[in-house]
């Protein structure tokens, strides 16, 4: 139940933060008092009331012993989530400097390893081939302006797209 | 009639037929690639039409439009990554079907439903395009509010767990939709000095993150047993059988009508059509609680509607010169580029051209069936790969799919955040589908409420008491109240049965 309450708390705080931020929007009176803040405040206000209601139901259910299957996130799941997120965040941070062509193998290698691939040949070939295929397909044929990176990395991409 | 026959003669020349096939096949491919929307697909083909004759160029582009609308469902079902925004609702039941080992059935149903929806709308449009375009003009902001609310009413049936949590999820979606420039006042809301937020949060990165990315994350956390992966190995595409067609006939008919009509309304398009058709399917279903768990109805309804909207979307484009969707806006540009001016005069000056476009769409929809077989089969081969290869490929598709929408790395960050949030939402019983519904319909709802109130000078009555909007609002109320009434009736019935049982004993 604690995890569920924390999730409610996080959503509530985010909504409260947005609500407070919306209070600084300039009020323009067009057709009544419907400025830019009106709708976000209606939605966020309703959302916060609903969260309080949901917390009440969750606690009551728990007291009555009706909460059913435990929704606890295990340590293993947490580690898995953090590792996956870390790989992705690292790749995204590198994107501006090394570009999509070189970030691709990092993502593919990282996740292949995370998902249980252990054969060295596969771990080398699949990331390289997929990086080339995705870059040529989307960058060259589909004309998506994929990030090129900087310096040498940038120059190399011009051979492909 | 002679113009229709003339249209047939134009559309069936070998060159036009060949370009129709080409347009259809490239459309399926573009649609299946996340990040390449229908509009972008048409834009990519546009330079190839410069040297063509005008009608041939339009035939190529509209065939591509039909193909890409269907193609989007392929990656939606296989990887939970919508290839196009129109395939957004197909993920909800299509991917769970795939996970249950019914991916072939889901793909087959998506192709069949798309073909039926597309054919239905284009055939009807041949005869109804003029009167329907007049009805479309009667739709004002109040009617759009009513339509958006009708779409949101589906969440009352979507909650598999707590209704309050589903409503919270919907509020989260509606709140996310308020990011970016406010169309009415021009004020930028919740931008936090980021250009990504200034442009608003698009539902595609959120959807890709919450469904596809969180799925790969979850697989990364659990040990993948060989038996669990057997469902991914072999996919045999099974199309809609005659018995299934009869079983789902009313659902197909309703979804096709919704799709066609929403397509006719300027500024809506296939995404809204598929949301409303899904919503109506949930509302009218005998088992609404099963939606989102891998129900064929959840694939048939949005797929019929989004392809039916293609025929509808061509109506305001051709008869009024107002594009019904982003893709038709590009097609309208192609018309002008080739020296033709769509609008009311087109019926008088070039009626054969008008019918040639619709007939080429009928041909494209028939070709879609055959193209769909090969398209679906070739993509299904990817599912034979082990998950440790498939998973990273899905991630790359997620990456490109989010990035290519606006060439913005910020959208990829949004996708990642949605992926992590989606993981926790699924864990704690919040509804990802509810959030997506809120995000898709949020802007339409807010803008039109405020527009109506500006028109009526702040009078709320002007929103509800209108000849078209009023009945739709009543339908909304019914859609929201019906699940509760149904529960009460069932309880009463059960209580009655229990008392008669005990007295009988």
XYZ file of C-alpha atoms in Angstrom:
666
model
C 0.000 0.000 0.000
C 2.895 2.331 0.761
C 4.083 2.325 -2.869
C 0.578 3.124 -4.050
C 0.316 6.009 -1.594
C 3.711 7.332 -2.711
C 2.528 7.190 -6.357
C -0.592 9.172 -5.377
C 1.602 11.630 -3.488
C 3.935 12.190 -6.442
C 1.042 12.819 -8.849
C -0.596 15.151 -6.311
C 2.588 17.173 -5.841
C 3.138 17.446 -9.595
C -0.432 18.628 -10.082
C -0.087 21.094 -7.211
C 3.145 22.444 -8.718
C 1.452 22.946 -12.092
C -1.556 24.537 -10.389
C 0.664 27.029 -8.583
C 2.586 27.718 -11.822
C -0.698 28.354 -13.646
C -1.522 31.103 -11.145
C 1.182 33.251 -12.739
C -0.418 33.150 -16.218
C -1.716 36.560 -17.274
C -5.493 36.759 -16.943
C -7.210 37.933 -20.060
C -10.933 38.465 -19.847
C -12.388 37.222 -23.073
C -16.004 36.089 -22.932
C -16.200 35.864 -19.162
C -13.089 34.964 -17.177
C -11.564 32.282 -19.328
C -7.899 33.150 -19.493
C -5.066 30.764 -20.247
C -5.102 29.499 -16.640
C -8.801 28.620 -16.475
C -8.757 25.182 -18.078
C -5.501 23.917 -16.497
C -6.833 24.960 -13.088
C -10.155 23.169 -13.662
C -8.345 19.996 -14.736
C -5.632 20.086 -12.056
C -8.103 21.006 -9.299
C -10.379 18.111 -10.252
C -7.363 15.828 -10.492
C -6.185 16.720 -6.978
C -9.657 16.142 -5.500
C -9.779 12.756 -7.238
C -6.346 11.841 -5.845
C -7.522 12.577 -2.301
C -10.602 10.456 -2.972
C -8.451 7.629 -4.319
C -6.145 7.780 -1.279
C -9.215 7.521 0.963
C -10.477 4.459 -0.953
C -7.028 2.829 -0.924
C -6.638 3.270 2.838
C -10.201 2.066 3.501
C -9.702 -0.976 1.277
C -6.485 -1.766 3.085
C -8.134 -1.435 6.496
C -10.881 -3.801 5.411
C -8.273 -6.179 4.024
C -9.684 -5.907 0.486
C -6.568 -4.558 -1.193
C -5.951 -7.952 -2.828
C -2.649 -8.787 -4.496
C 0.265 -6.784 -3.129
C 1.537 -4.194 -5.616
C 5.062 -4.034 -4.276
C 7.916 -3.334 -6.660
C 10.690 -5.797 -5.931
C 14.332 -4.802 -5.539
C 15.154 -6.723 -8.716
C 12.508 -4.806 -10.684
C 13.769 -1.501 -9.323
C 17.372 -2.338 -10.283
C 16.192 -3.404 -13.759
C 14.233 -0.187 -14.238
C 17.122 1.965 -13.058
C 19.625 0.147 -15.305
C 17.383 0.445 -18.373
C 16.724 4.121 -17.667
C 20.430 4.764 -17.070
C 21.374 3.217 -20.452
C 18.792 5.355 -22.209
C 19.730 8.546 -20.338
C 23.428 7.986 -21.092
C 22.637 7.468 -24.782
C 20.506 10.614 -24.890
C 23.185 12.691 -23.193
C 25.734 11.479 -25.735
C 23.428 12.183 -28.659
C 24.440 15.802 -29.215
C 28.143 14.994 -29.274
C 28.350 11.638 -31.066
C 25.090 11.618 -33.036
C 22.470 8.949 -33.734
C 24.795 6.700 -35.764
C 27.069 6.110 -32.772
C 24.396 6.238 -30.074
C 22.502 3.392 -31.775
C 25.109 0.705 -30.995
C 25.257 1.882 -27.356
C 21.486 1.489 -26.922
C 21.336 -1.838 -28.753
C 24.365 -3.311 -26.977
C 23.171 -2.115 -23.558
C 19.678 -3.488 -23.910
C 20.775 -6.728 -25.577
C 22.999 -7.384 -22.585
C 20.234 -6.342 -20.189
C 17.796 -8.722 -21.890
C 20.156 -11.647 -21.520
C 22.219 -11.822 -24.744
C 25.688 -13.153 -23.998
C 27.144 -14.353 -27.335
C 30.062 -12.001 -28.185
C 29.524 -12.183 -31.946
C 25.857 -11.217 -31.627
C 26.670 -8.465 -29.146
C 29.081 -6.917 -31.666
C 27.341 -7.539 -34.983
C 23.704 -6.751 -34.119
C 24.425 -3.238 -32.718
C 26.626 -2.349 -35.702
C 24.247 -3.658 -38.353
C 21.167 -2.151 -36.715
C 22.906 1.246 -36.401
C 23.702 1.210 -40.114
C 20.247 -0.027 -41.174
C 18.326 2.477 -39.024
C 20.554 5.396 -40.010
C 20.368 4.667 -43.736
C 16.638 3.838 -43.684
C 15.483 6.853 -41.691
C 18.306 9.306 -42.366
C 18.837 8.694 -46.073
C 15.635 7.213 -47.502
C 13.057 8.800 -45.168
C 14.969 12.076 -44.914
C 14.584 12.318 -41.133
C 17.244 14.762 -39.963
C 18.774 12.455 -37.369
C 21.240 14.112 -34.957
C 24.735 14.018 -36.526
C 26.901 14.819 -33.504
C 30.001 16.980 -33.611
C 33.456 17.010 -35.245
C 34.592 13.709 -36.701
C 31.315 11.990 -35.814
C 29.439 14.624 -37.790
C 31.736 14.333 -40.813
C 31.336 10.562 -40.903
C 27.539 10.754 -41.058
C 27.695 12.671 -44.352
C 28.785 9.436 -46.052
C 25.448 7.893 -45.079
C 22.836 10.635 -45.155
C -23.490 8.646 -63.614
C -21.493 9.489 -66.729
C -18.978 11.332 -64.563
C -18.600 8.261 -62.336
C -17.974 6.121 -65.421
C -15.527 8.747 -66.667
C -13.808 8.541 -63.298
C -13.505 4.778 -63.696
C -11.978 5.217 -67.149
C -9.391 7.621 -65.732
C -8.522 5.560 -62.682
C -8.250 2.268 -64.540
C -5.665 3.236 -67.156
C -2.560 1.003 -66.790
C -0.346 3.907 -65.690
C -2.807 5.107 -63.041
C -3.362 1.558 -61.818
C 0.400 1.058 -61.510
C 0.791 4.277 -59.511
C -2.132 3.263 -57.344
C -0.330 -0.015 -56.502
C 2.925 1.871 -55.865
C 1.199 4.423 -53.656
C -0.516 1.706 -51.696
C 2.657 -0.314 -51.075
C 4.783 2.698 -50.137
C 1.923 3.835 -47.896
C 1.912 0.527 -45.994
C 5.701 0.775 -45.576
C 5.630 4.427 -44.447
C 2.715 3.738 -42.129
C 4.500 0.819 -40.523
C 7.580 2.917 -39.785
C 7.054 4.888 -36.568
C 7.755 8.557 -37.055
C 6.647 8.569 -40.688
C 3.059 9.778 -40.435
C 0.564 9.688 -43.313
C 1.215 13.384 -43.952
C 4.973 12.873 -43.947
C 4.600 9.902 -46.317
C 2.637 12.029 -48.777
C 5.233 14.801 -48.457
C 8.018 12.296 -49.209
C 6.237 11.228 -52.396
C 5.389 14.758 -53.498
C 8.691 15.494 -55.307
C 8.193 12.368 -57.453
C 4.916 13.779 -58.786
C 6.412 16.975 -60.253
C 6.743 15.498 -63.723
C 3.451 13.582 -63.650
C 0.082 14.463 -65.016
C -2.161 15.957 -62.334
C -4.660 13.097 -61.938
C -1.924 10.437 -61.835
C -0.112 12.444 -59.136
C -3.247 12.708 -57.008
C -3.990 8.987 -57.480
C -0.477 8.139 -56.238
C -0.864 10.390 -53.201
C -4.367 9.278 -52.148
C -3.368 5.611 -52.531
C -0.397 6.332 -50.274
C -2.755 8.007 -47.788
C -4.990 4.886 -47.667
C -1.979 2.552 -47.367
C -0.267 4.456 -44.559
C -3.451 4.676 -42.489
C -3.600 0.876 -42.524
C 0.167 0.339 -42.203
C 0.275 2.087 -38.828
C -1.541 -0.815 -37.210
C 1.277 -3.292 -37.965
C 3.799 -1.873 -35.483
C 0.965 -0.982 -33.097
C 0.071 -4.637 -32.798
C 3.548 -6.170 -32.956
C 5.579 -3.680 -30.923
C 3.014 -1.448 -29.141
C 4.518 1.430 -31.129
C 1.897 3.168 -33.294
C 3.298 3.613 -36.803
C 0.967 6.554 -37.347
C -1.143 8.640 -34.946
C -4.266 7.063 -36.482
C -3.226 3.658 -35.115
C -3.019 4.943 -31.560
C -6.090 3.082 -30.266
C -5.146 -0.181 -31.996
C -2.317 -0.617 -29.464
C -4.761 -0.977 -26.571
C -6.142 -4.339 -27.667
C -3.921 -5.262 -30.613
C -0.718 -5.606 -28.615
C -2.304 -7.589 -25.757
C -3.702 -9.938 -28.452
C -0.160 -10.349 -29.801
C 1.157 -11.071 -26.309
C -1.506 -13.756 -25.915
C -0.250 -15.434 -29.081
C -3.046 -14.021 -31.271
C -0.879 -11.528 -33.161
C -1.725 -13.092 -36.525
C -5.427 -12.776 -35.806
C -5.012 -9.154 -34.665
C -3.055 -8.255 -37.810
C -5.562 -10.048 -40.039
C -8.476 -8.291 -38.362
C -6.713 -4.927 -38.687
C -6.168 -5.413 -42.440
C -9.718 -6.711 -43.025
C -11.329 -3.952 -40.949
C -9.238 -1.292 -42.693
C -10.243 -2.549 -46.134
C -13.932 -2.742 -45.205
C -13.883 0.708 -43.569
C -12.044 2.297 -46.476
C -14.314 0.732 -49.103
C -17.476 1.617 -47.201
C -16.607 5.278 -46.882
C -15.276 5.840 -50.394
C -18.239 4.099 -52.043
C -20.681 6.175 -49.982
C -18.699 9.332 -50.665
C -19.247 8.881 -54.400
C -22.900 9.698 -53.798
C -22.969 11.646 -50.551
C -20.032 13.997 -50.715
C -21.997 17.147 -51.462
C -24.743 16.806 -48.792
C -22.201 15.660 -46.192
C -19.959 18.634 -46.814
C -22.968 20.882 -46.111
C -23.606 19.093 -42.787
C -19.934 19.474 -41.877
C -20.266 23.236 -42.211
C -22.975 23.219 -39.503
C -20.482 21.862 -36.965
C -19.331 24.640 -34.669
C -17.139 24.630 -31.535
C -20.018 23.431 -29.301
C -20.417 20.310 -31.442
C -16.672 19.616 -31.247
C -16.881 19.903 -27.434
C -19.714 17.370 -27.446
C -17.689 15.001 -29.664
C -14.598 15.278 -27.447
C -16.686 14.580 -24.345
C -18.263 11.592 -26.073
C -14.762 10.254 -26.714
C -13.753 10.826 -23.099
C -16.906 9.091 -21.875
C -15.234 5.825 -22.929
C -13.046 5.952 -19.830
C -16.034 5.017 -17.687
C -15.895 1.628 -19.374
C -12.108 1.383 -19.603
C -11.310 1.065 -15.905
C -10.390 -2.520 -15.195
C -9.668 -1.607 -11.598
C -10.553 1.608 -9.855
C -12.731 4.107 -11.693
C -11.235 6.963 -9.653
C -7.713 5.987 -10.775
C -8.886 5.913 -14.408
C -10.324 9.413 -13.974
C -7.051 10.610 -12.375
C -5.170 9.204 -15.385
C -7.528 11.055 -17.709
C -6.944 14.297 -15.765
C -3.190 13.718 -16.135
C -3.649 13.449 -19.910
C -5.841 16.564 -20.000
C -3.236 18.446 -17.938
C -0.416 17.380 -20.273
C -2.477 18.628 -23.218
C -2.395 22.151 -21.755
C 1.403 22.434 -22.154
C 2.526 24.813 -24.884
C 0.999 27.797 -26.586
C -2.610 28.539 -25.710
C -4.304 28.918 -29.097
C -6.844 31.447 -27.822
C -4.632 33.961 -25.993
C -1.212 33.113 -27.422
C 0.238 32.693 -23.914
C 2.776 29.877 -23.540
C 1.813 27.664 -20.608
C 4.091 25.401 -18.571
C 7.056 25.925 -20.903
C 9.806 25.940 -18.214
C 12.063 27.614 -20.825
C 12.120 24.454 -22.943
C 11.309 24.592 -26.647
C 9.850 21.070 -26.393
C 7.238 22.232 -23.875
C 6.656 25.491 -25.756
C 5.451 23.427 -28.726
C 3.203 21.331 -26.499
C 3.398 17.644 -25.641
C 2.402 15.424 -28.549
C 0.565 12.241 -27.657
C 2.765 10.001 -29.830
C 5.954 10.142 -27.669
C 3.789 9.720 -24.551
C 1.977 6.770 -26.090
C 5.192 5.152 -27.362
C 6.843 5.601 -23.975
C 3.933 4.467 -21.849
C 3.175 1.381 -23.927
C 6.249 0.228 -25.854
C 9.168 1.498 -23.760
C 7.685 0.427 -20.429
C 7.029 -2.993 -21.984
C 10.716 -3.426 -22.950
C 11.719 -2.181 -19.484
C 9.438 -4.767 -17.882
C 10.849 -7.550 -20.050
C 14.340 -6.447 -18.993
C 13.406 -6.958 -15.359
C 11.960 -10.405 -15.626
C 13.763 -13.517 -16.639
C 12.431 -14.380 -20.052
C 11.464 -18.006 -20.151
C 11.566 -19.785 -23.494
C 7.921 -20.795 -23.085
C 6.890 -17.144 -22.651
C 8.503 -16.227 -25.935
C 6.902 -18.964 -27.982
C 4.025 -16.589 -28.761
C 6.427 -14.276 -30.556
C 7.896 -17.014 -32.695
C 5.328 -17.909 -35.343
C 2.688 -15.569 -36.586
C 0.129 -16.889 -39.016
C -1.965 -14.058 -40.350
C -5.677 -14.891 -40.101
C -8.109 -12.572 -41.841
C -11.661 -11.896 -40.776
C -13.810 -14.920 -41.515
C -17.371 -14.739 -42.840
C -18.695 -15.771 -39.431
C -16.633 -13.037 -37.740
C -17.857 -10.493 -40.266
C -21.465 -11.319 -39.368
C -20.624 -11.353 -35.670
C -19.071 -7.886 -35.791
C -21.317 -6.422 -38.528
C -22.901 -3.750 -36.327
C -19.576 -2.785 -34.789
C -18.053 -2.473 -38.273
C -21.010 -0.475 -39.575
C -21.028 1.885 -36.590
C -17.266 2.396 -36.703
C -17.314 2.991 -40.470
C -20.065 5.602 -40.133
C -18.242 7.307 -37.238
C -14.967 7.260 -39.176
C -16.541 8.581 -42.345
C -18.392 11.373 -40.581
C -15.449 12.437 -38.402
C -13.284 12.445 -41.520
C -15.701 14.871 -43.165
C -15.331 17.358 -40.288
C -12.510 19.790 -41.020
C -9.572 19.618 -38.625
C -10.289 16.214 -37.109
C -8.944 13.199 -39.030
C -8.278 9.520 -38.443
C -6.939 9.806 -34.887
C -10.104 11.372 -33.473
C -12.167 8.954 -35.593
C -10.431 5.918 -34.102
C -10.750 7.324 -30.551
C -14.488 7.916 -30.968
C -15.088 4.537 -32.630
C -13.196 2.789 -29.811
C -15.154 4.801 -27.273
C -18.447 3.835 -28.889
C -17.351 0.190 -29.053
C -16.646 0.260 -25.295
C -19.914 2.027 -24.540
C -22.113 -0.312 -26.540
C -20.288 -3.504 -25.620
C -21.807 -6.208 -23.448
C -18.381 -6.713 -21.884
C -16.780 -3.220 -21.626
C -14.483 -4.342 -18.793
C -12.649 -6.637 -21.222
C -11.462 -3.787 -23.464
C -7.723 -3.253 -23.203
C -7.082 -6.897 -22.447
C -6.855 -8.117 -26.051
C -10.378 -7.993 -27.433
C -10.907 -8.273 -31.239
C -13.570 -5.530 -30.978
C -10.805 -3.157 -29.807
C -8.873 -3.747 -33.034
C -11.808 -3.811 -35.447
C -13.439 -0.553 -34.258
C -10.458 1.837 -34.535
C -9.090 0.221 -37.701
C -12.452 0.402 -39.498
C -12.891 4.009 -38.403
C -9.444 5.334 -39.255
C -9.580 3.983 -42.797
C -13.194 5.102 -43.205
C -12.020 8.589 -42.274
C -9.745 8.706 -45.339
C -12.770 8.790 -47.673
C -14.510 11.309 -45.443
C -11.453 13.549 -45.171
C -11.367 13.950 -48.959
C -14.869 15.472 -48.958
C -14.169 18.922 -47.439
C -10.854 18.925 -49.290
C -12.407 18.400 -52.688
C -15.785 20.094 -52.300
C -14.918 23.028 -50.024
C -11.161 23.347 -50.433
C -10.824 22.877 -46.631
C -8.539 20.000 -45.613
C -10.090 17.498 -43.198
C -6.722 16.402 -41.796
C -2.978 17.094 -41.993
C -2.539 14.609 -44.815
C -5.353 16.063 -46.894
C -3.791 19.506 -46.382
C -0.693 18.195 -48.177
C -2.876 16.596 -50.881
C -4.667 19.935 -51.279
C -1.252 21.509 -51.835
C -0.516 18.891 -54.502
C -3.788 19.758 -56.275
C -2.826 23.425 -56.385
C 0.726 22.559 -57.459
C -0.697 20.670 -60.444
C -2.909 23.577 -61.451
C -6.219 22.296 -60.024
C -8.228 24.198 -57.449
C -10.419 22.077 -55.185
C -13.571 23.818 -53.979
C -17.265 24.158 -54.818
C -16.452 24.873 -58.456
C -14.696 21.529 -58.894
C -18.102 19.829 -59.233
C -18.932 22.054 -62.145
C -15.570 22.401 -63.862
C -13.929 18.985 -63.343
C -16.488 16.448 -62.033
C -14.652 13.540 -63.664
C -11.495 14.369 -61.721
C -13.465 14.360 -58.474
C -14.874 10.907 -59.146
C -11.525 9.622 -60.435
C -10.051 10.442 -57.017
C -12.762 8.504 -55.172
C -12.564 5.564 -57.571
C -8.800 5.403 -57.204
C -9.375 5.278 -53.446
C -11.743 2.327 -53.925
C -9.061 0.600 -55.997
C -6.426 1.470 -53.388
C -8.565 -0.056 -50.648
C -8.972 -3.282 -52.637
C -5.217 -3.347 -53.280
C -4.687 -2.711 -49.591
C -5.948 -6.190 -48.851
C -3.297 -7.836 -51.045
C -0.597 -5.327 -50.073
C -1.584 -5.818 -46.464
C -1.063 -9.574 -46.691
C 2.547 -9.141 -47.824
C 3.233 -6.132 -45.616
C 1.933 -7.854 -42.524
C 3.681 -11.140 -43.347
C 7.054 -9.486 -43.878
C 6.816 -7.470 -40.661
C 5.632 -10.552 -38.791
C 8.988 -12.155 -39.622
C 10.587 -9.757 -37.137
C 8.692 -11.564 -34.398
C 10.743 -14.683 -35.073
C 13.818 -12.949 -33.685
C 14.723 -13.622 -30.046
C 13.476 -10.935 -27.680
C 16.981 -9.729 -26.829
C 17.254 -8.634 -30.486
C 13.626 -7.552 -30.870
C 13.624 -5.436 -27.694
C 16.505 -3.122 -28.712
C 14.991 -2.816 -32.231
C 11.706 -1.722 -30.643
C 13.663 0.827 -28.612
C 15.259 2.239 -31.768
C 11.822 2.468 -33.380
C 10.567 4.243 -30.233
C 13.496 6.633 -30.473
C 13.038 7.491 -34.144
C 9.243 7.510 -33.832
C 9.373 10.179 -31.127
C 12.219 12.178 -32.604
C 10.980 12.350 -36.200
C 7.679 13.996 -35.208
C 9.343 17.366 -34.693
C 13.089 16.624 -35.078
C 13.395 17.388 -31.386
C 15.480 15.407 -28.893
C 13.193 16.810 -26.184
C 10.418 14.555 -27.542
C 12.681 11.539 -26.864
C 13.106 12.729 -23.257
C 9.313 13.009 -23.028
C 9.056 9.442 -24.340
C 11.559 8.200 -21.753
C 9.723 9.966 -18.929
C 6.430 8.516 -20.149
C 8.072 5.082 -20.234
C 9.122 5.278 -16.587
C 5.790 6.828 -15.576
C 3.927 4.156 -17.574
C 5.798 1.446 -15.680
C 4.644 2.809 -12.312
C 1.127 3.546 -13.591
C 0.686 -0.055 -14.732
C 2.139 -1.325 -11.461
C -0.229 0.733 -9.299
C -3.393 0.291 -11.336
C -3.629 3.661 -13.107
C -4.941 3.619 -16.673
C -2.400 4.462 -19.381
C -5.222 4.340 -21.941
C -7.176 6.918 -19.930
C -4.174 9.232 -19.913
C -3.711 8.888 -23.675
C -7.423 9.579 -24.290
C -7.144 12.761 -22.222
C -4.028 13.861 -24.066
C -5.494 13.202 -27.536
C -8.797 14.954 -26.873
C -7.620 17.614 -24.405
C -6.714 20.383 -26.833
C -9.882 19.893 -28.887
C -12.015 20.013 -25.730
C -10.437 23.100 -24.177
C -10.151 25.178 -27.325
C -13.735 24.584 -28.339
C -15.236 25.191 -24.875
C -13.465 28.550 -24.789
C -14.355 29.393 -28.387
C -18.033 28.661 -27.670
C -17.979 30.801 -24.541
C -16.339 33.656 -26.435
C -19.055 33.405 -29.112
C -21.881 33.276 -26.532
C -20.309 35.962 -24.325
C -19.777 33.566 -21.430
C -23.259 31.961 -21.635
C -22.898 28.261 -20.781
C -26.336 27.559 -22.202
C -24.968 28.243 -25.675
C -22.770 25.216 -25.275
C -25.509 22.716 -24.498
C -28.726 23.939 -26.087
C -27.938 23.502 -29.741
C -29.697 21.230 -32.249
C -26.664 19.019 -32.986
C -24.591 19.427 -29.815
C -27.556 18.909 -27.441
C -28.329 15.309 -28.459
C -24.602 14.442 -28.443
C -24.329 15.793 -24.868
C -27.333 13.637 -23.893
C -25.566 10.643 -25.436
C -22.477 11.520 -23.353
C -24.552 11.560 -20.171
C -26.043 8.220 -21.119
C -22.575 6.810 -21.914
C -21.279 7.910 -18.500
C -24.335 6.771 -16.557
C -24.934 3.477 -18.378
C -22.154 1.417 -16.717
C -23.464 2.465 -13.284
C -27.098 1.773 -14.217
C -26.047 -1.578 -15.666
C -24.235 -2.513 -12.445
C -27.265 -1.549 -10.365
C -29.608 -3.562 -12.591
C -27.312 -6.570 -12.405
C -27.139 -6.301 -8.606
C -30.908 -6.046 -8.377
C -31.292 -9.023 -10.727
C -28.852 -11.078 -8.664
C -30.646 -10.137 -5.440
C -33.998 -11.070 -6.991
C -32.602 -14.394 -8.189
C -31.216 -15.067 -4.710
C -34.558 -14.331 -3.024
C -36.545 -16.445 -5.512
C -33.969 -19.206 -5.035
C -34.296 -19.098 -1.256
C -38.114 -18.986 -1.355
C -38.093 -21.854 -3.839
C -36.054 -23.879 -1.430
